[in-house]
Amino acid sequence: MPERLIYLPLGGAGEIGMNAYVYGYGEPGKERLIVVDLGVTFGDMDSAPGIDLIMPDVAWLEQNRDRIEAVFITHAHEDHIGGLGYLWPRIQKPVHCRKFTGALGRLKMEELGLSTDAIKIHEPRPAVIEVGPFKVQFVPLSHSIPESSALIIDTPAGRIVHTGDFKLDGTPIVGEPFDPIAWHEIAHEEQGIKVLVCDSTNIFSPNPGRSEAMLANPLLDFITQQKQLVVATTFASNVARLKTLAEAGVAAGRKICLLGRAMRRMVTVANETGVLTNFPGVISPEDASELPRDKVLLIVTGSQGERRAASAQLSRGRYLGLELKEGDSFLFSSSTIPGNERGVIRIMNALSVKGVDVYDTTDGFYHVSGHANRPDIEAVHELLKPQIVIPMHGEHMHLREHAKLAEARGITSVVATNGSVLDLTGDKPRVVDQIDTGRLYLDGNALIGAMDGVVRDRIRMALNGHAMVSVIIDEEDNALPDAWVETMGLPERGRAGVPLVRHIEEELAEFLERADDRTVQSDERMEEAIRKITRQVTMEEIGKKPEVSVIISRLAAE
Amino acid sequence: MPERLIYLPLGGAGEIGMNAYVYGYGEPGKERLIVVDLGVTFGDMDSAPGIDLIMPDVAWLEQNRDRIEAVFITHAHEDHIGGLGYLWPRIQKPVHCRKFTGALGRLKMEELGLSTDAIKIHEPRPAVIEVGPFKVQFVPLSHSIPESSALIIDTPAGRIVHTGDFKLDGTPIVGEPFDPIAWHEIAHEEQGIKVLVCDSTNIFSPNPGRSEAMLANPLLDFITQQKQLVVATTFASNVARLKTLAEAGVAAGRKICLLGRAMRRMVTVANETGVLTNFPGVISPEDASELPRDKVLLIVTGSQGERRAASAQLSRGRYLGLELKEGDSFLFSSSTIPGNERGVIRIMNALSVKGVDVYDTTDGFYHVSGHANRPDIEAVHELLKPQIVIPMHGEHMHLREHAKLAEARGITSVVATNGSVLDLTGDKPRVVDQIDTGRLYLDGNALIGAMDGVVRDRIRMALNGHAMVSVIIDEEDNALPDAWVETMGLPERGRAGVPLVRHIEEELAEFLERADDRTVQSDERMEEAIRKITRQVTMEEIGKKPEVSVIISRLAAE
């Protein structure tokens, strides 16, 4: 059978989050595989209450573990590396990355008690990592975290460029600038680029992206104008922004204090790995609290409204000895990820109650995106001249728009979402298979399947409330005439004015008294009847049907 | 004791939603009262799962019912009238409004089986409604629903203008245009305006608001350019927009079909009350499905992503015989209310999967807001020259910004949030009391207090899962050695690999065997011990502590 080149997204194609992509080369069904990124996404109350992390189901990878050569991590954002510690035990192959990413990856492995031996650190291009039929190079690209890298994946069927997350920034403050000459070279050596698998996040942003360096002056002006304490929040991993903010603070005559574990960790790792140099000295919260208010800049976590991060804590009251006051200034040097609006607004209002003036990036002065905008994506198509464009890192509407853009430029393109297996060997990509994909939920420390019903039941309890019924069947298979009912998350009284629980108990007692042997002897029949009565009474009383759990205790004859 | 004029917001001040404001005049503690608006807000999964509607707790009004003269409704948006049917039985006073608002109010009363006698219809100024010490006039203002009206409330202590929701629109398509001459008159008759209680929603929008009439040409151009079926969604109550859309559709050679009960009802009521004239004829979904795709414009509900509205239904599949196809166009002629982003994005992606092209109002061509922007608010301050400005209809940050704006213009202003009682008699408002306010939740058909714990328990079950334990105490006060455990919303297995339920049962059996009489005889001690063991085992097994319900069945001696 002829060999073929395949592409299979397991996460990140049809959603923004939990990126995981598979490339394979070899005979159909026997392709040797590499995995690019093992990310997570975050649950929300609407779709995954109580779930700590969501990651791609890697069952297919587990089943095909002997075919996997290695894992590559493009950069250390959680949606690319966050699943590493949880999923690695199911894959157990070498993990290749650059040093900053690797340092954070090691921490993730250590936190879960895993060895860090699998993590292999590499220099960027021209260094080449040979794994099975693949020759892979890390190529620096700018993004909102240091060391984000595209992968050049050379295969017997041609060259793939997998962009990872990127923007075109010639002056990124931290990390390597975008290097058009290097990319021109990449596009023209070998046989040129067969497939560009490309970030689609900002495909709907019509203007060219702006450089991180453009923020230095506006931020300095902003901080200089403030008369009291200034707090700035941004993504902890945006090390370049932290540096820009810190330098602006120092230039405005302030001391810098970092709040938030994630942020301090990022700066430490960035320093230790040498990707961050000349970061201004920082002071402790205790020292900050003793300085005059106009001499301090706090740089804090929680730009997305996270309830337990420093921003939220400061908005609620005293935190680590620091307290915001009327006339202080709070800057969101960040954009709000869709879905996080409520949390951010909650903080803004809490700050307003304290008399703190809130500034955000409405005018674009205090934040730039880490992703390539539409004209930048077009420029990349132009520069790399790929034969095929496969949009990734986007919801369906982003992928579709990106594919339309490529097609309009005469480049073959296809929307491939999670689970689609594309054969990239020929001139046009062909969907050759559809793999069952899904999501794993981290709940506490248990990994459960998204379709296991656990989360479905939680959502139902949250929407409908929960009634629990206990009935007892004695040693002679007779139902005791009493039922014990408890409710949780249901109104205490309904239409009849009597306690709902008592009303249900009365109806159940009546049922138990006349239940025939056939019913009493079957758990299933009993449960069905009890559930029905409980739901009926509750419906009459409060107009909605609760979830019902029935516990039947059968007393054993002694 | 000298008489005084008071203002008391019960809802809407410190939030956008569930508006309810009280004005009083008389001796302190004996003021005669009027209520302005009885609105609702909508629950979400984060803060109020399963709750159908949220409305202000009117306990204070109930306690002071004999002091209430009347209720006035400014307009028929749900956040102003939605609580009428539920709260009226606690107030039982005449409800004054204009005809369109009144017609919708009557429907709300009828739906709950209430008489509509309390609803009194009035003509706008110069008609005056005298109730107790108040003389009230409805003054037409433009907004995104017909007949939105400000109230002029003349009291012995001076004139109040309560704006309700408004924008300054000289060409609102449906309803009365903003009339600066009338407002000039209002500002200059009597002693001028003492207090302006003013909409703050768009205080952060820096540009002057735009007229509804500006949309006609862009919408016509848009529809004309589309080659297949066009679907447009907007707020059902935005009758002017419905008309603009329908007329653009007709001008583009299409038949109009309205989908969504709320929308058809609005058009019917607007027609019947005469506020809407010359609305183009509409066709049924059946007829629409038989016409060529380029001859139909669907105008549909669900612009906020509501799961059961027409937009969501169409995005998922066939709906009333209609099905969207590749190349169809879907227009959001609306803005997304903060917090609704996820639902809207879900629809956009579902449409993308179908190959439907989605258009929104990013460029501002297809939607204008119904609220006054910052420069418009300034213009109103200027035109009315009030002695005092009290910002309302806004979250805390909106109210604060509005107050700052007024103060900067030399007008006394104060931020008063729900529950604050302001004395407006003197030159400056004074906070003289703080009333306990809260929220009522409509759950099914039960009205419960937000602090009753029902919703708290639901959220906890959703986040933590729920374990139920049944134990039996026999006639001689001995615990049977078995415990029966069920879980809902918890992983089936944990660290130990055995079913979680069995593991808990084993630990509980051990406890029951050695439990002493003192423990067994006390429900409280039993529950505490059982809860503790259950949480401990679950924590060890899956790393989180569930909610635990314990049912103790004590068998009565026969």
GROMACS .gro file of N, CA, C and O in nm, chain A residues 143-224:
model
  328
  143HIS      N    1   0.446   3.595   2.002
  143HIS     CA    2   0.313   3.566   2.055
  143HIS      C    3   0.308   3.632   2.194
  143HIS      O    4   0.402   3.701   2.232
  144SER      N    5   0.203   3.608   2.269
  144SER     CA    6   0.190   3.674   2.399
  144SER      C    7   0.252   3.593   2.513
  144SER      O    8   0.216   3.609   2.628
  145ILE      N    9   0.346   3.508   2.478
  145ILE     CA   10   0.425   3.434   2.577
  145ILE      C   11   0.560   3.412   2.512
  145ILE      O   12   0.568   3.400   2.389
  146PRO      N   13   0.667   3.408   2.588
  146PRO     CA   14   0.797   3.390   2.525
  146PRO      C   15   0.808   3.256   2.454
  146PRO      O   16   0.744   3.158   2.493
  147GLU      N   17   0.889   3.255   2.350
  147GLU     CA   18   0.933   3.130   2.287
  147GLU      C   19   0.826   3.056   2.208
  147GLU      O   20   0.843   2.939   2.176
  148SER      N   21   0.712   3.119   2.180
  148SER     CA   22   0.614   3.051   2.098
  148SER      C   23   0.681   3.016   1.966
  148SER      O   24   0.757   3.096   1.911
  149SER      N   25   0.656   2.897   1.918
  149SER     CA   26   0.727   2.851   1.800
  149SER      C   27   0.634   2.782   1.702
  149SER      O   28   0.544   2.710   1.742
  150ALA      N   29   0.662   2.807   1.576
  150ALA     CA   30   0.601   2.725   1.472
  150ALA      C   31   0.684   2.597   1.461
  150ALA      O   32   0.799   2.592   1.505
  151LEU      N   33   0.626   2.496   1.403
  151LEU     CA   34   0.701   2.375   1.373
  151LEU      C   35   0.711   2.360   1.221
  151LEU      O   36   0.612   2.375   1.150
  152ILE      N   37   0.831   2.335   1.175
  152ILE     CA   38   0.846   2.287   1.037
  152ILE      C   39   0.854   2.136   1.047
  152ILE      O   40   0.937   2.083   1.120
  153ILE      N   41   0.764   2.070   0.980
  153ILE     CA   42   0.760   1.924   0.986
  153ILE      C   43   0.786   1.872   0.845
  153ILE      O   44   0.699   1.879   0.758
  154ASP      N   45   0.907   1.827   0.824
  154ASP     CA   46   0.940   1.772   0.693
  154ASP      C   47   0.908   1.623   0.691
  154ASP      O   48   0.945   1.550   0.783
  155THR      N   49   0.836   1.584   0.586
  155THR     CA   50   0.795   1.444   0.572
  155THR      C   51   0.828   1.401   0.430
  155THR      O   52   0.851   1.487   0.342
  156PRO      N   53   0.829   1.272   0.407
  156PRO     CA   54   0.854   1.226   0.269
  156PRO      C   55   0.751   1.281   0.170
  156PRO      O   56   0.777   1.287   0.050
  157ALA      N   57   0.635   1.323   0.220
  157ALA     CA   58   0.533   1.377   0.130
  157ALA      C   59   0.540   1.528   0.118
  157ALA      O   60   0.458   1.589   0.052
  158GLY      N   61   0.637   1.588   0.185
  158GLY     CA   62   0.650   1.733   0.173
  158GLY      C   63   0.657   1.803   0.307
  158GLY      O   64   0.652   1.740   0.413
  159ARG      N   65   0.670   1.934   0.300
  159ARG     CA   66   0.693   2.016   0.419
  159ARG      C   67   0.561   2.072   0.472
  159ARG      O   68   0.481   2.130   0.398
  160ILE      N   69   0.543   2.056   0.603
  160ILE     CA   70   0.429   2.117   0.672
  160ILE      C   71   0.481   2.229   0.759
  160ILE      O   72   0.583   2.214   0.826
  161VAL      N   73   0.411   2.342   0.759
  161VAL     CA   74   0.436   2.443   0.862
  161VAL      C   75   0.314   2.447   0.953
  161VAL      O   76   0.202   2.474   0.908
  162HIS      N   77   0.337   2.416   1.079
  162HIS     CA   78   0.232   2.422   1.181
  162HIS      C   79   0.264   2.547   1.264
  162HIS      O   80   0.362   2.550   1.337
  163THR      N   81   0.181   2.651   1.249
  163THR     CA   82   0.223   2.782   1.304
  163THR      C   83   0.221   2.789   1.456
  163THR      O   84   0.289   2.873   1.513
  164GLY      N   85   0.144   2.703   1.522
  164GLY     CA   86   0.118   2.732   1.664
  164GLY      C   87   0.046   2.866   1.672
  164GLY      O   88  -0.018   2.910   1.576
  165ASP      N   89   0.056   2.931   1.785
  165ASP     CA   90  -0.006   3.063   1.800
  165ASP      C   91   0.097   3.169   1.766
  165ASP      O   92   0.210   3.162   1.812
  166PHE      N   93   0.059   3.267   1.688
  166PHE     CA   94   0.160   3.365   1.649
  166PHE      C   95   0.099   3.499   1.612
  166PHE      O   96  -0.021   3.510   1.585
  167LYS      N   97   0.184   3.598   1.611
  167LYS     CA   98   0.154   3.726   1.549
  167LYS      C   99   0.281   3.768   1.475
  167LYS      O  100   0.386   3.708   1.494
  168LEU      N  101   0.268   3.870   1.394
  168LEU     CA  102   0.385   3.921   1.324
  168LEU      C  103   0.433   4.044   1.399
  168LEU      O  104   0.375   4.151   1.385
  169ASP      N  105   0.534   4.027   1.483
  169ASP     CA  106   0.578   4.140   1.565
  169ASP      C  107   0.729   4.155   1.551
  169ASP      O  108   0.805   4.068   1.593
  170GLY      N  109   0.771   4.265   1.492
  170GLY     CA  110   0.914   4.290   1.475
  170GLY      C  111   0.980   4.339   1.601
  170GLY      O  112   1.103   4.339   1.614
  171THR      N  113   0.899   4.383   1.700
  171THR     CA  114   0.954   4.436   1.825
  171THR      C  115   0.872   4.384   1.943
  171THR      O  116   0.795   4.457   2.005
  172PRO      N  117   0.891   4.257   1.974
  172PRO     CA  118   0.804   4.193   2.074
  172PRO      C  119   0.847   4.215   2.219
  172PRO      O  120   0.785   4.156   2.308
  173ILE      N  121   0.951   4.294   2.244
  173ILE     CA  122   0.998   4.325   2.380
  173ILE      C  123   1.069   4.205   2.444
  173ILE      O  124   1.183   4.217   2.488
  174VAL      N  125   0.999   4.093   2.453
  174VAL     CA  126   1.062   3.971   2.505
  174VAL      C  127   1.049   3.865   2.395
  174VAL      O  128   0.943   3.851   2.335
  175GLY      N  129   1.157   3.792   2.372
  175GLY     CA  130   1.150   3.684   2.273
  175GLY      C  131   1.191   3.734   2.135
  175GLY      O  132   1.219   3.852   2.114
  176GLU      N  133   1.193   3.641   2.041
  176GLU     CA  134   1.246   3.671   1.909
  176GLU      C  135   1.144   3.746   1.824
  176GLU      O  136   1.027   3.712   1.822
  177PRO      N  137   1.191   3.848   1.750
  177PRO     CA  138   1.102   3.916   1.657
  177PRO      C  139   1.067   3.827   1.539
  177PRO      O  140   1.139   3.731   1.510
  178PHE      N  141   0.959   3.860   1.473
  178PHE     CA  142   0.923   3.791   1.349
  178PHE      C  143   1.032   3.819   1.246
  178PHE      O  144   1.072   3.934   1.229
  179ASP      N  145   1.076   3.715   1.180
  179ASP     CA  146   1.191   3.727   1.090
  179ASP      C  147   1.148   3.689   0.948
  179ASP      O  148   1.154   3.573   0.909
  180PRO      N  149   1.106   3.786   0.869
  180PRO     CA  150   1.053   3.753   0.735
  180PRO      C  151   1.156   3.688   0.644
  180PRO      O  152   1.121   3.607   0.558
  181ILE      N  153   1.283   3.719   0.667
  181ILE     CA  154   1.386   3.661   0.578
  181ILE      C  155   1.400   3.512   0.605
  181ILE      O  156   1.404   3.430   0.512
  182ALA      N  157   1.402   3.476   0.734
  182ALA     CA  158   1.408   3.334   0.770
  182ALA      C  159   1.288   3.261   0.710
  182ALA      O  160   1.300   3.151   0.657
  183TRP      N  161   1.170   3.324   0.717
  183TRP     CA  162   1.050   3.258   0.667
  183TRP      C  163   1.049   3.248   0.514
  183TRP      O  164   0.999   3.152   0.457
  184HIS      N  165   1.109   3.346   0.451
  184HIS     CA  166   1.123   3.340   0.306
  184HIS      C  167   1.208   3.219   0.266
  184HIS      O  168   1.175   3.144   0.174
  185GLU      N  169   1.314   3.202   0.343
  185GLU     CA  170   1.403   3.089   0.322
  185GLU      C  171   1.328   2.957   0.341
  185GLU      O  172   1.336   2.865   0.260
  186ILE      N  173   1.251   2.951   0.451
  186ILE     CA  174   1.175   2.829   0.482
  186ILE      C  175   1.078   2.796   0.369
  186ILE      O  176   1.057   2.680   0.334
  187ALA      N  177   1.024   2.900   0.308
  187ALA     CA  178   0.927   2.879   0.202
  187ALA      C  179   0.992   2.834   0.072
  187ALA      O  180   0.926   2.776  -0.014
  188HIS      N  181   1.121   2.863   0.058
  188HIS     CA  182   1.183   2.838  -0.071
  188HIS      C  183   1.283   2.724  -0.072
  188HIS      O  184   1.325   2.680  -0.178
  189GLU      N  185   1.326   2.678   0.045
  189GLU     CA  186   1.414   2.560   0.044
  189GLU      C  187   1.327   2.436   0.023
  189GLU      O  188   1.205   2.444   0.021
  190GLU      N  189   1.391   2.321   0.008
  190GLU     CA  190   1.319   2.196  -0.021
  190GLU      C  191   1.224   2.220  -0.141
  190GLU      O  192   1.260   2.293  -0.233
  191GLN      N  193   1.108   2.165  -0.134
  191GLN     CA  194   1.013   2.183  -0.245
  191GLN      C  195   0.911   2.293  -0.215
  191GLN      O  196   0.802   2.294  -0.270
  192GLY      N  197   0.945   2.380  -0.124
  192GLY     CA  198   0.845   2.478  -0.081
  192GLY      C  199   0.752   2.415   0.022
  192GLY      O  200   0.777   2.303   0.069
  193ILE      N  201   0.647   2.487   0.057
  193ILE     CA  202   0.560   2.440   0.164
  193ILE      C  203   0.436   2.375   0.106
  193ILE      O  204   0.362   2.435   0.029
  194LYS      N  205   0.418   2.251   0.149
  194LYS     CA  206   0.301   2.178   0.100
  194LYS      C  207   0.176   2.219   0.176
  194LYS      O  208   0.074   2.252   0.116
  195VAL      N  209   0.186   2.219   0.308
  195VAL     CA  210   0.068   2.247   0.390
  195VAL      C  211   0.101   2.350   0.497
  195VAL      O  212   0.199   2.335   0.571
  196LEU      N  213   0.018   2.453   0.506
  196LEU     CA  214   0.028   2.549   0.616
  196LEU      C  215  -0.091   2.524   0.709
  196LEU      O  216  -0.207   2.540   0.669
  197VAL      N  217  -0.062   2.481   0.831
  197VAL     CA  218  -0.166   2.461   0.930
  197VAL      C  219  -0.158   2.582   1.022
  197VAL      O  220  -0.058   2.603   1.090
  198CYS      N  221  -0.263   2.666   1.020
  198CYS     CA  222  -0.244   2.805   1.061
  198CYS      C  223  -0.347   2.855   1.162
  198CYS      O  224  -0.468   2.831   1.147
  199ASP      N  225  -0.298   2.922   1.264
  199ASP     CA  226  -0.376   2.995   1.365
  199ASP      C  227  -0.486   3.081   1.300
  199ASP      O  228  -0.460   3.158   1.210
  200SER      N  229  -0.610   3.066   1.348
  200SER     CA  230  -0.723   3.139   1.290
  200SER      C  231  -0.791   3.235   1.388
  200SER      O  232  -0.891   3.299   1.353
  201THR      N  233  -0.739   3.246   1.508
  201THR     CA  234  -0.807   3.317   1.618
  201THR      C  235  -0.861   3.454   1.578
  201THR      O  236  -0.976   3.487   1.606
  202ASN      N  237  -0.775   3.534   1.513
  202ASN     CA  238  -0.813   3.673   1.485
  202ASN      C  239  -0.853   3.697   1.340
  202ASN      O  240  -0.840   3.808   1.289
  203ILE      N  241  -0.905   3.596   1.275
  203ILE     CA  242  -0.940   3.609   1.133
  203ILE      C  243  -1.046   3.717   1.112
  203ILE      O  244  -1.054   3.778   1.005
  204PHE      N  245  -1.124   3.747   1.215
  204PHE     CA  246  -1.227   3.851   1.200
  204PHE      C  247  -1.177   3.991   1.239
  204PHE      O  248  -1.255   4.086   1.239
  205SER      N  249  -1.050   4.004   1.274
  205SER     CA  250  -0.996   4.136   1.307
  205SER      C  251  -0.939   4.198   1.182
  205SER      O  252  -0.840   4.150   1.127
  206PRO      N  253  -1.003   4.305   1.133
  206PRO     CA  254  -0.973   4.352   0.997
  206PRO      C  255  -0.843   4.431   0.982
  206PRO      O  256  -0.793   4.442   0.871
  207ASN      N  257  -0.789   4.485   1.091
  207ASN     CA  258  -0.672   4.571   1.077
  207ASN      C  259  -0.544   4.495   1.109
  207ASN      O  260  -0.546   4.401   1.187
  208PRO      N  261  -0.432   4.539   1.051
  208PRO     CA  262  -0.305   4.471   1.081
  208PRO      C  263  -0.277   4.474   1.231
  208PRO      O  264  -0.310   4.571   1.300
  209GLY      N  265  -0.217   4.369   1.283
  209GLY     CA  266  -0.184   4.361   1.425
  209GLY      C  267  -0.081   4.467   1.464
  209GLY      O  268  -0.006   4.515   1.379
  210ARG      N  269  -0.081   4.501   1.591
  210ARG     CA  270   0.012   4.604   1.638
  210ARG      C  271   0.117   4.539   1.728
  210ARG      O  272   0.094   4.437   1.790
  211SER      N  273   0.230   4.606   1.735
  211SER     CA  274   0.343   4.550   1.810
  211SER      C  275   0.332   4.576   1.959
  211SER      O  276   0.280   4.679   2.003
  212GLU      N  277   0.383   4.482   2.035
  212GLU     CA  278   0.393   4.499   2.180
  212GLU      C  279   0.464   4.630   2.216
  212GLU      O  280   0.428   4.697   2.313
  213ALA      N  281   0.562   4.668   2.133
  213ALA     CA  282   0.642   4.787   2.164
  213ALA      C  283   0.560   4.916   2.160
  213ALA      O  284   0.598   5.017   2.220
  214MET      N  285   0.445   4.913   2.092
  214MET     CA  286   0.362   5.034   2.083
  214MET      C  287   0.300   5.072   2.217
  214MET      O  288   0.245   5.181   2.231
  215LEU      N  289   0.305   4.981   2.313
  215LEU     CA  290   0.236   5.007   2.439
  215LEU      C  291   0.322   5.085   2.539
  215LEU      O  292   0.269   5.143   2.634
  216ALA      N  293   0.453   5.085   2.517
  216ALA     CA  294   0.542   5.143   2.618
  216ALA      C  295   0.507   5.288   2.651
  216ALA      O  296   0.488   5.324   2.768
  217ASN      N  297   0.494   5.370   2.548
  217ASN     CA  298   0.466   5.512   2.575
  217ASN      C  299   0.328   5.537   2.634
  217ASN      O  300   0.317   5.608   2.734
  218PRO      N  301   0.222   5.478   2.576
  218PRO     CA  302   0.091   5.500   2.639
  218PRO      C  303   0.088   5.453   2.785
  218PRO      O  304   0.028   5.520   2.870
  219LEU      N  305   0.153   5.343   2.813
  219LEU     CA  306   0.149   5.294   2.951
  219LEU      C  307   0.228   5.387   3.044
  219LEU      O  308   0.185   5.415   3.156
  220LEU      N  309   0.341   5.436   2.995
  220LEU     CA  310   0.417   5.531   3.077
  220LEU      C  311   0.335   5.657   3.101
  220LEU      O  312   0.325   5.706   3.215
  221ASP      N  313   0.273   5.709   2.996
  221ASP     CA  314   0.189   5.828   3.012
  221ASP      C  315   0.078   5.803   3.112
  221ASP      O  316   0.051   5.886   3.199
  222PHE      N  317   0.017   5.689   3.099
  222PHE     CA  318  -0.094   5.656   3.188
  222PHE      C  319  -0.049   5.654   3.333
  222PHE      O  320  -0.108   5.719   3.420
  223ILE      N  321   0.058   5.580   3.360
  223ILE     CA  322   0.100   5.564   3.500
  223ILE      C  323   0.147   5.698   3.556
  223ILE      O  324   0.118   5.732   3.671
  224THR      N  325   0.215   5.775   3.472
  224THR     CA  326   0.264   5.905   3.518
  224THR      C  327   0.150   5.997   3.560
  224THR      O  328   0.163   6.075   3.654
   0.00000   0.00000   0.00000
